[in-house]
Tab-separated table of C-alpha atoms (C1' of nucleotides) in Angstrom:
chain	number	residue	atom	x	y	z
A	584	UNK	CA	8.053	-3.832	-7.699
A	585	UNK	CA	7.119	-7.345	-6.033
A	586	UNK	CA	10.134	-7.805	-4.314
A	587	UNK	CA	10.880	-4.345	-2.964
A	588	UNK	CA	8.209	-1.691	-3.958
A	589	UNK	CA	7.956	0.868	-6.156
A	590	UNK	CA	10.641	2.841	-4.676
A	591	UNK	CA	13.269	0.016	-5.566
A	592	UNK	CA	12.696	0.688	-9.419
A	593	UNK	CA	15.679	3.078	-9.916
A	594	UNK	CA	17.234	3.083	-13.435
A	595	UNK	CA	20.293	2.118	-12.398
A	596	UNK	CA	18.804	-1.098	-10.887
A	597	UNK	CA	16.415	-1.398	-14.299
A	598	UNK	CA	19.504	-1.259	-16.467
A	599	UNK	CA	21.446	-3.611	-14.408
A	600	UNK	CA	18.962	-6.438	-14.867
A	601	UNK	CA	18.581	-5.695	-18.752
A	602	UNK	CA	22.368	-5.292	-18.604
A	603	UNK	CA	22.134	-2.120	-19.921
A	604	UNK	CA	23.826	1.853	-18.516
A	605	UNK	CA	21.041	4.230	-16.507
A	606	UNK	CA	20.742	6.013	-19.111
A	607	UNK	CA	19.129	3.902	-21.516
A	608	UNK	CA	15.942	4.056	-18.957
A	609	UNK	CA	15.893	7.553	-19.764
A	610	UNK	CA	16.763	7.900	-23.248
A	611	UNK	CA	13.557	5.289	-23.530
A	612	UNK	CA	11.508	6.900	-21.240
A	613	UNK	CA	12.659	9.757	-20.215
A	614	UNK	CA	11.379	10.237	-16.455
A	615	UNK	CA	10.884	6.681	-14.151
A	616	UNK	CA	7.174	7.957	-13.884
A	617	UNK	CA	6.706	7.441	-17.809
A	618	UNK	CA	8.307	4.045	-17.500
A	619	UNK	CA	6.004	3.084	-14.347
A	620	UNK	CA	2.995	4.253	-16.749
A	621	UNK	CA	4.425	2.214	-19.759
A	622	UNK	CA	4.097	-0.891	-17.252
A	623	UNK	CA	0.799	0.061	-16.050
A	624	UNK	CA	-0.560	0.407	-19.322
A	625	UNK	CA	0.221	-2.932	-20.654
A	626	UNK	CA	-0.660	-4.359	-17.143
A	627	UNK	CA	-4.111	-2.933	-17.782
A	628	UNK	CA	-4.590	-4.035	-21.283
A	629	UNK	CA	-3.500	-7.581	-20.346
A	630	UNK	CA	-6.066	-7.525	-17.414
A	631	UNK	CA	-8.826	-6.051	-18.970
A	632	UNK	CA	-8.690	-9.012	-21.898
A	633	UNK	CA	-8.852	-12.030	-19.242
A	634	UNK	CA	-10.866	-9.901	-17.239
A	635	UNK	CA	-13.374	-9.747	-20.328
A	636	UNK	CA	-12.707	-13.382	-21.020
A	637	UNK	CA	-13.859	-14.414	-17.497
A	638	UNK	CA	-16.806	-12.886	-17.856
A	639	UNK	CA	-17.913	-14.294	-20.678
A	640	UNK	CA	-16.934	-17.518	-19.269
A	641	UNK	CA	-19.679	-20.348	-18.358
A	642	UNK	CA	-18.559	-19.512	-14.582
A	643	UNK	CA	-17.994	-15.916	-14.519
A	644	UNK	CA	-18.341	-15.726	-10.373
A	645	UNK	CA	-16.215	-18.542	-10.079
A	646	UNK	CA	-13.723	-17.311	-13.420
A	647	UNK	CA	-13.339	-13.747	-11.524
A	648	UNK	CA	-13.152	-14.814	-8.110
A	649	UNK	CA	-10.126	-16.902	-9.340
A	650	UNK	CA	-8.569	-14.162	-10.902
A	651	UNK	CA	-8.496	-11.782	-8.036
A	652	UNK	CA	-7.100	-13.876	-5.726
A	653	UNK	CA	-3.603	-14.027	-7.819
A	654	UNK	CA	-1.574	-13.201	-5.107
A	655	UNK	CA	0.903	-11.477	-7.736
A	656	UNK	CA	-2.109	-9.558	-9.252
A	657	UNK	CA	-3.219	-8.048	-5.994
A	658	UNK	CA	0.145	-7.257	-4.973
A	659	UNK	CA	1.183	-5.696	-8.105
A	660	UNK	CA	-2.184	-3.558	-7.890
A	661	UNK	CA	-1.689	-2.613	-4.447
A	662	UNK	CA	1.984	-1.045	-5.492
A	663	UNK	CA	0.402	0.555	-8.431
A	664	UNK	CA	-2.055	2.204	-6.152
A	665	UNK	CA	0.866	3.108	-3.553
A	666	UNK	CA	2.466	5.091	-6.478
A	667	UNK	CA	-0.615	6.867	-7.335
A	668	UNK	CA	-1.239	7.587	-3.754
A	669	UNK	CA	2.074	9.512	-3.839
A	670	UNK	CA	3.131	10.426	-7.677
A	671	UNK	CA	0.355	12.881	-8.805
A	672	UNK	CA	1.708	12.451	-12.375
A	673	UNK	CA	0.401	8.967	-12.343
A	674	UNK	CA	-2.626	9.349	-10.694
A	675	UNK	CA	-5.124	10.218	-13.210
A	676	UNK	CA	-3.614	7.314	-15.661
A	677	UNK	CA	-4.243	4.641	-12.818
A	678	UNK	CA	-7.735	6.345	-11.455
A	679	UNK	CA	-9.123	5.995	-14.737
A	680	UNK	CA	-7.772	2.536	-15.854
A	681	UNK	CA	-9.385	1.114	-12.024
A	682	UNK	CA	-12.571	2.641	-12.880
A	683	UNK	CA	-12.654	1.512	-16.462
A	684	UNK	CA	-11.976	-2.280	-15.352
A	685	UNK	CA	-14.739	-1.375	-12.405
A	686	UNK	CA	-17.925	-0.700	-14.821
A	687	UNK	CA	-16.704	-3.446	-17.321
A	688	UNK	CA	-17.133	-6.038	-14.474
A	689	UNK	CA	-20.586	-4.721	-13.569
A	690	UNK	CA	-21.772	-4.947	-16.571
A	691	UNK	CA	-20.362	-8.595	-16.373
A	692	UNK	CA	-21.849	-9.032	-13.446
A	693	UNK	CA	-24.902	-8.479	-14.332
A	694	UNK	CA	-26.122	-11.635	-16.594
A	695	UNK	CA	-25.578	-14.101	-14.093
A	696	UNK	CA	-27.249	-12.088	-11.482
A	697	UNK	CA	-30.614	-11.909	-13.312
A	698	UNK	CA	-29.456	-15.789	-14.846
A	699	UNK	CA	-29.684	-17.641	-11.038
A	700	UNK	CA	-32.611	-15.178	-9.992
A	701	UNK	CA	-30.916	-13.395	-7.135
A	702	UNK	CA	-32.381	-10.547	-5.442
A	703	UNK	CA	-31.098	-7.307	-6.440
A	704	UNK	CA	-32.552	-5.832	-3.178
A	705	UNK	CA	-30.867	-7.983	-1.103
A	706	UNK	CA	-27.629	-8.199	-2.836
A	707	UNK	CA	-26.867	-5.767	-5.711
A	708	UNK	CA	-24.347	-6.639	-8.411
A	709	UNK	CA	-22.560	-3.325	-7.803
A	710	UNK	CA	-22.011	-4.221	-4.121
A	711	UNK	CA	-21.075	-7.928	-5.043
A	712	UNK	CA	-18.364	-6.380	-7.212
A	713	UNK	CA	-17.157	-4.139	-4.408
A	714	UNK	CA	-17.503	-7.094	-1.916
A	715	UNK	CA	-15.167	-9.541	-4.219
A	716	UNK	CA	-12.596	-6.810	-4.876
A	717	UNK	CA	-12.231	-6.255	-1.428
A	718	UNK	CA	-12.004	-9.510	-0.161
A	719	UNK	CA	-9.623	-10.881	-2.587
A	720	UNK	CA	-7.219	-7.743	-1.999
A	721	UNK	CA	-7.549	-7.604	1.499
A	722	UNK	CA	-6.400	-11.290	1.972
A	723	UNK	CA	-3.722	-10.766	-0.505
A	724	UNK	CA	-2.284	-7.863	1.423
A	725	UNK	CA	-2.466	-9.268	4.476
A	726	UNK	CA	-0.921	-12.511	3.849
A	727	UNK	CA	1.679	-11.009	0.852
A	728	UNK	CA	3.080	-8.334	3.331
A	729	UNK	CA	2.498	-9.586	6.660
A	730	UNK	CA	1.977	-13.304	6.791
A	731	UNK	CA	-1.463	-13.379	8.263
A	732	UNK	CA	-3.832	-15.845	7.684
A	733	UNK	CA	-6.498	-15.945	10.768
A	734	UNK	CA	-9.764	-16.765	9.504
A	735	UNK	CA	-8.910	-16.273	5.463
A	736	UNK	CA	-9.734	-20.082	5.187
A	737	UNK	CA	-13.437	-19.525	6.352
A	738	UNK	CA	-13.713	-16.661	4.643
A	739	UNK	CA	-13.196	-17.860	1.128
A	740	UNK	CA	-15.157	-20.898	2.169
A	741	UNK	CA	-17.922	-18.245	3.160
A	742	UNK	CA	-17.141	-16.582	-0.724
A	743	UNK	CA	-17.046	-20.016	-2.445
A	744	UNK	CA	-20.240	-21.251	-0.782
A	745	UNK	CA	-22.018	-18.263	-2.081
A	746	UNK	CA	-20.574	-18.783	-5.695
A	747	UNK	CA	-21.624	-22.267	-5.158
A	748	UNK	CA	-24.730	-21.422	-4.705
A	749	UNK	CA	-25.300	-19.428	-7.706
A	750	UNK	CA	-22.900	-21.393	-10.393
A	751	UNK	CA	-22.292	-25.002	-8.741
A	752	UNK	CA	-19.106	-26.276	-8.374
A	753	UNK	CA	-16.358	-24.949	-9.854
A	754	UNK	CA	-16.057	-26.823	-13.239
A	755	UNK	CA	-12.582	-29.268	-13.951
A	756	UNK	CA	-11.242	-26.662	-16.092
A	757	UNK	CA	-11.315	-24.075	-14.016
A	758	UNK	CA	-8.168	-23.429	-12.415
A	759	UNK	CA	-7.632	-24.753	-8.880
A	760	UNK	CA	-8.064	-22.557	-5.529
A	761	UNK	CA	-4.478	-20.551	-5.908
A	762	UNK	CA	-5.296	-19.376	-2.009
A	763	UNK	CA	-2.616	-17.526	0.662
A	764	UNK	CA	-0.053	-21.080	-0.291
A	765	UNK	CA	1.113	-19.506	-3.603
A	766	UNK	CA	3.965	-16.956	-2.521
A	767	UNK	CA	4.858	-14.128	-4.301
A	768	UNK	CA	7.489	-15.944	-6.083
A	769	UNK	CA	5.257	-18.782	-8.206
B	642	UNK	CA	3.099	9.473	6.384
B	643	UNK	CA	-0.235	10.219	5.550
B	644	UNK	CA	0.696	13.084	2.543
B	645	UNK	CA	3.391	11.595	0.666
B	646	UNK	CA	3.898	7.943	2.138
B	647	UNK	CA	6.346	6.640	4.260
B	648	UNK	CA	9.189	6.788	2.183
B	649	UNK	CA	8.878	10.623	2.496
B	650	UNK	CA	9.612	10.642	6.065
B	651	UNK	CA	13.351	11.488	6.768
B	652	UNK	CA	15.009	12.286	9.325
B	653	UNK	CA	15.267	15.949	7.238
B	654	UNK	CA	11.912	16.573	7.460
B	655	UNK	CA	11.379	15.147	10.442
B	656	UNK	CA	13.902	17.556	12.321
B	657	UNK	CA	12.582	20.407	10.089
B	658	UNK	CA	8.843	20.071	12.062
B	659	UNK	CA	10.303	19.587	15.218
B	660	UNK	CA	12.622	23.139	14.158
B	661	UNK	CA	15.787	20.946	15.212
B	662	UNK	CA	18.803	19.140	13.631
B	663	UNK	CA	18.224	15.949	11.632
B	664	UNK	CA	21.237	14.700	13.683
B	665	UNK	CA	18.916	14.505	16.784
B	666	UNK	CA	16.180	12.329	15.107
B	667	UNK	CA	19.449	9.632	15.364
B	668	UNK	CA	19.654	10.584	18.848
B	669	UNK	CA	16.733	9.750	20.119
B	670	UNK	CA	15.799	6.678	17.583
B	671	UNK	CA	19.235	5.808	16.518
B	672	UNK	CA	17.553	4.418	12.719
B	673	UNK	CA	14.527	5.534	11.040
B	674	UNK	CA	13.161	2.192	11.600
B	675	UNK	CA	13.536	2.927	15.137
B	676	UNK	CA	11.112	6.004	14.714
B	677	UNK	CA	9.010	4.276	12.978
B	678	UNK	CA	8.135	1.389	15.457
B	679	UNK	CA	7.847	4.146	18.213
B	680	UNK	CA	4.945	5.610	16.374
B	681	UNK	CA	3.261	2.206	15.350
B	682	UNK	CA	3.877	0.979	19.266
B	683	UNK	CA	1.513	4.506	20.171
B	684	UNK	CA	-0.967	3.977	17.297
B	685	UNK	CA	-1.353	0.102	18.259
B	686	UNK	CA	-1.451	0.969	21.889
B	687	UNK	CA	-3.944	4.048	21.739
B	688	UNK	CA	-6.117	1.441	18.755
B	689	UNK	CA	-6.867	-1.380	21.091
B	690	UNK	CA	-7.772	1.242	23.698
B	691	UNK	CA	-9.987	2.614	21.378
B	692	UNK	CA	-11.342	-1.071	20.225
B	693	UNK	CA	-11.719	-2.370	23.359
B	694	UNK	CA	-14.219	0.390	24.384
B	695	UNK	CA	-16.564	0.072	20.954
B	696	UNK	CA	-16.608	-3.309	21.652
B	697	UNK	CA	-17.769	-3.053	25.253
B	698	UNK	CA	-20.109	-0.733	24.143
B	699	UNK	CA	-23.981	-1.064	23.673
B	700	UNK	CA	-23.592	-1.067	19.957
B	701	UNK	CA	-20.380	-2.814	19.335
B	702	UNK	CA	-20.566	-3.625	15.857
B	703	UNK	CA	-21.763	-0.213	14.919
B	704	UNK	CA	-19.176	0.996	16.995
B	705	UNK	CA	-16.179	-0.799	15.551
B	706	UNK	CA	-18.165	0.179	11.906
B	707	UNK	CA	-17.686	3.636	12.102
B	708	UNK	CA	-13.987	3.312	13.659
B	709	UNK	CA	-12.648	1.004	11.226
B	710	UNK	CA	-13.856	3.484	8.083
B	711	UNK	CA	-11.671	6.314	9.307
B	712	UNK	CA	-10.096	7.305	6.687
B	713	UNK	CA	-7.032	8.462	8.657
B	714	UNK	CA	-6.695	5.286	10.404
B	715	UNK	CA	-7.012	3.063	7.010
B	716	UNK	CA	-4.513	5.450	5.156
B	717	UNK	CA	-2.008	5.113	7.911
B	718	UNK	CA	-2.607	1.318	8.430
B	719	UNK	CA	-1.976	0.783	4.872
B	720	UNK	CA	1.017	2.424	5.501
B	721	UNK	CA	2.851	0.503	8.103
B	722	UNK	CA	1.593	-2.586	5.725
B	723	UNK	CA	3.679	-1.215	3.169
B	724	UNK	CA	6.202	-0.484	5.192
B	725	UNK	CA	6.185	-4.065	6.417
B	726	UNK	CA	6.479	-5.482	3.256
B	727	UNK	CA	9.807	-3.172	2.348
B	728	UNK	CA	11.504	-3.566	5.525
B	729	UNK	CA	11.677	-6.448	7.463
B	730	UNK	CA	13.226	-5.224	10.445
B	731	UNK	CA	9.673	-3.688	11.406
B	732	UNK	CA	7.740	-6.539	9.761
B	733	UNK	CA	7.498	-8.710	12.396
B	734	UNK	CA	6.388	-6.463	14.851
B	735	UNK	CA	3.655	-4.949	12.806
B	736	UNK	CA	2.516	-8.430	11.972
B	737	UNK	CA	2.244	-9.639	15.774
B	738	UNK	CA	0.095	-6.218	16.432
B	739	UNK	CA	-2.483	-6.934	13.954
B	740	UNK	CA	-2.874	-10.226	14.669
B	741	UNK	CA	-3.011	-9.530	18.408
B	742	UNK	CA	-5.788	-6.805	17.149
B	743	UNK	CA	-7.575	-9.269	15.016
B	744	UNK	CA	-7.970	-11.975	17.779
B	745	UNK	CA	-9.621	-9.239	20.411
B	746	UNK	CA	-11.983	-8.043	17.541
B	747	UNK	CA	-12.614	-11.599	16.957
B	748	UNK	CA	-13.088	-11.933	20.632
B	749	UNK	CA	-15.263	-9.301	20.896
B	750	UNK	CA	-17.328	-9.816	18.307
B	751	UNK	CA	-18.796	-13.272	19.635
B	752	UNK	CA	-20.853	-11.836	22.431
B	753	UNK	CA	-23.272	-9.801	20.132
B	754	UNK	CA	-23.508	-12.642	17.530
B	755	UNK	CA	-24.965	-14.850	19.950
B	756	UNK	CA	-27.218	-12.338	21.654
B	757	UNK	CA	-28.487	-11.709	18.562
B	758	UNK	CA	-29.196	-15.109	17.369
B	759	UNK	CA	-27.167	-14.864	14.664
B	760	UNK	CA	-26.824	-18.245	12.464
B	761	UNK	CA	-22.869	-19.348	13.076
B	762	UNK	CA	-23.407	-21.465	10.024
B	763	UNK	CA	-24.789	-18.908	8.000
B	764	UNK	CA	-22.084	-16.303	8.740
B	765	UNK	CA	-19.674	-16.838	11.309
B	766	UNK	CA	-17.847	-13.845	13.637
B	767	UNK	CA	-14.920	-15.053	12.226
B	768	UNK	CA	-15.819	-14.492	8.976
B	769	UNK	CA	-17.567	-11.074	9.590
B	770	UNK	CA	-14.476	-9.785	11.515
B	771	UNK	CA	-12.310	-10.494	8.253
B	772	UNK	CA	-14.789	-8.843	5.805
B	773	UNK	CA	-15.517	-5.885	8.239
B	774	UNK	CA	-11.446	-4.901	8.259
B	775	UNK	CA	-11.825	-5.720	4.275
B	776	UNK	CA	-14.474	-3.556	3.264
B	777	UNK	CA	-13.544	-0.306	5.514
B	778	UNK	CA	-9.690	-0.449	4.449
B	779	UNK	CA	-10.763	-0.945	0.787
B	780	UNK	CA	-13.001	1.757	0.222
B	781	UNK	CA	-10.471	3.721	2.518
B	782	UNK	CA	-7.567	2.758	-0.180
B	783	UNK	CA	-10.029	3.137	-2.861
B	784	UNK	CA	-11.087	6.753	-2.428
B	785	UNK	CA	-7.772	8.336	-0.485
B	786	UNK	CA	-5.778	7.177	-2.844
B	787	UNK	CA	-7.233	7.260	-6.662
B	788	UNK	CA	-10.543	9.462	-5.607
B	789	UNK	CA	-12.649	6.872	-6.261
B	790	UNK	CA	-15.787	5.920	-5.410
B	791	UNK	CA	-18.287	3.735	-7.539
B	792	UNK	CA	-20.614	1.590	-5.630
B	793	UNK	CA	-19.585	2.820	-2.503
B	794	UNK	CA	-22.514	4.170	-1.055
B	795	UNK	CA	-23.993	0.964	-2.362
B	796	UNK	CA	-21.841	-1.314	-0.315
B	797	UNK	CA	-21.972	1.089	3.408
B	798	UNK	CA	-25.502	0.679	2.719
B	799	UNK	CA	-26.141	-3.004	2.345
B	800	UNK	CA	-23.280	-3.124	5.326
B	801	UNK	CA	-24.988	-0.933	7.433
B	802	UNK	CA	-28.349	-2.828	6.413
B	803	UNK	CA	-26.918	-5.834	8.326
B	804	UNK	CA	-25.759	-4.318	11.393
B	805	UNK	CA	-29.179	-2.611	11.901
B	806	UNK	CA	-31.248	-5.807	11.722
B	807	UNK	CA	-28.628	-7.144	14.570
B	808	UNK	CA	-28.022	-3.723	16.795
B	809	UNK	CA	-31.169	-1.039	15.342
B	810	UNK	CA	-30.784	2.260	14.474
B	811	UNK	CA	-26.870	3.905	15.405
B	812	UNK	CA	-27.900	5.712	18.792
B	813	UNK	CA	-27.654	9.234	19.053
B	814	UNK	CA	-24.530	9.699	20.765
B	815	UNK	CA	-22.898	7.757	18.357
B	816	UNK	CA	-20.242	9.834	15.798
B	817	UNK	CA	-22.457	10.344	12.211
B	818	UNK	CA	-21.173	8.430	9.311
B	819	UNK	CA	-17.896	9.404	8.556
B	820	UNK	CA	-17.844	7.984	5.053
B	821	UNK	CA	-15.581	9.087	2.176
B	822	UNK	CA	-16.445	13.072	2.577
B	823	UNK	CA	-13.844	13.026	5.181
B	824	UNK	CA	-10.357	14.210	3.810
B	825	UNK	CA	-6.873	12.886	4.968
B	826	UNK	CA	-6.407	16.411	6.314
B	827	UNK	CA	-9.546	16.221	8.851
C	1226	DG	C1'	21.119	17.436	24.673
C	1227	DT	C1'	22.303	20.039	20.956
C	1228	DC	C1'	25.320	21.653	17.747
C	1229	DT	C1'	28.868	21.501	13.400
C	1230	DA	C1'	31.059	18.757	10.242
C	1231	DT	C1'	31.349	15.143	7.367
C	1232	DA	C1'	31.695	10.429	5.415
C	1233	DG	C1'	29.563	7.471	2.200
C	1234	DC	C1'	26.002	6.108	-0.465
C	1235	DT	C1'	22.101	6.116	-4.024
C	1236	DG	C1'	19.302	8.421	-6.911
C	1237	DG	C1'	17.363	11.308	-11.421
C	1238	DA	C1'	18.658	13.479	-15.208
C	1239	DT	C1'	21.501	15.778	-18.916
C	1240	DA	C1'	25.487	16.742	-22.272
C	1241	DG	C1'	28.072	15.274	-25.765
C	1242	DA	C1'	31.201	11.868	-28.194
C	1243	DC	C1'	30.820	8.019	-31.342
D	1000	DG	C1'	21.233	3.771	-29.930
D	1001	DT	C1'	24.739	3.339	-26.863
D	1002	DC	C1'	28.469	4.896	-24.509
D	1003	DT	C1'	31.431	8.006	-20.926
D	1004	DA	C1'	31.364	11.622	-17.959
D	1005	DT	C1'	29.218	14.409	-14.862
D	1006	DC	C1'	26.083	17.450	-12.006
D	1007	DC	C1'	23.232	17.996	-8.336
D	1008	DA	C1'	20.252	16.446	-4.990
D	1009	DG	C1'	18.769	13.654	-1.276
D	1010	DC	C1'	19.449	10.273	2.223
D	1011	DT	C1'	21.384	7.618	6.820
D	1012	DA	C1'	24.471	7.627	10.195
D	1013	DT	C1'	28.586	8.741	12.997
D	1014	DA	C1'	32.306	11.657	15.299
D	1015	DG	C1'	33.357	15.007	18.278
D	1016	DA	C1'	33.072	19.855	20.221
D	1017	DC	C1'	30.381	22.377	23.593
DNA sequence: GTCTATAGCTGGATAGAC
DNA sequence: GTCTATCCAGCTATAGAC
């Protein structure tokens, strides 16, 4: 799916790399949209356990922030939601998994919002949530597919210096800035 | 492109719209990829057209606002990304476009910052050129493709707060929000 | 320019032997 | 479970008549 998209999962090209025949894909999943869902749904599970881990981090800004920016994460996502977009079988599965991970990182969001006194009027958690998922995706896309970078630099200076601001800096632990230097491959 | 992704367009159907061979789609393109940068050399054409007027106009950044949440124009967009990322006989191309694109918004977008006193250090156009594209094409992606739309309103809202403290109210002959009532089909 | 014909490939999925 | 064999569908692209 990194490499070529969703459309380059065939069986015959699953097989091949498990050394297998086609038709083992389909004797263990029957259609390819069953094994796409049996992907997504460990994908999720996976996510939604360092996703609840991050939150309940000492640095959950600077833990999620982190996260998102995988560029293999966002990439990954952004296939996932390609196939919905076109697979109406799938659809529903993904929709509800997205929203799921959504609310539980609102609800994260939350604590350290009221913790470093910030003002819900002028910046909501709900639109902070919003604002960090679509950052982080938009700057994976564009760099992932396209190999644009013009003015990500600032901008996750502009993100960081508001995290800053709220958790200090990002503790030794905490894994380093991945940013748009990681390819696809790493 | 926009119903069932760009995978889906062949020169089959493509000759079945038009009520002519699929042999003629090879005439006149030779490849598919062919076809397809004729139609992203129109869109990119008629889009700067259309960008360089909103940002010449009274209102720019409303202007460019409202145009960049177009859900036709996101869908599409995302696309050609994809697209991009699958075939890279079109990739370069597409990627020369948007950054050509970016570098006029960006362009653009410095006049109204400083005539409204904005703070440069505080929030450079740079920066808000890079998180206006992110925020339109991910609550595009968002709600085209899965149907969702949790904190949406939320986030046009604290967006649109900003532009009005730097423009005022949208004038009256601007176009009404188009937000995510708009179907692919409008 | 537009047509018929066709080569050559890749894909999903099933049937049935072992 | 794993294999062979196979069907049927869809696709890109070219050749050549008119």
């Amino acid at each position: 799916m990194l490499e070529a998209g969703y459309a380059a999962v065939t069986s015959r090209r699953v097989a091949a790399k498990a050394q297998l025949e086609p038709q083992l894909v389909h004797y263990y999943f029957r259609t390819m949209d069953d094994l796409f869902l049996a992907i997504h749904r460990r994908r999720v599970e996976e996510g939604l356990e360092r996703q609840t881990r991050a939150l309940a981090s000492d640095q959950p800004l600077w833990a999620l922030w982190d996260y998102s920016r995988d560029p293999r994460g966002t990439a990954l996502t952004m296939e996932f939601i390609a196939l919905a977009n076109h697979r109406k079988a799938v659809r529903a599965e993904i929709a509800a998994s997205a929203e799921r991970s959504w609310s539980e990182q609102l609800n994260g969001f939350r604590r350290p919002f009221e913790q470093h006194d910030v003002d819900a009027g002028a910046l909501p958690p709900v639109v902070c949530t919003v604002l960090l998922s679509s950052i982080s995706r938009f700057l994976g896309i564009e760099y992932g597919a396209l190999g644009l970078s013009s003015g990500h630099a600032e901008t996750v200076g502009f993100v960081e210096g508001f995290i800053r601001r709220l958790e200090g800096e990002r503790s030794a632990g905490r894994a380093n800035e991945p940013g748009p230097a990681l390819t696809l491959g790493d």
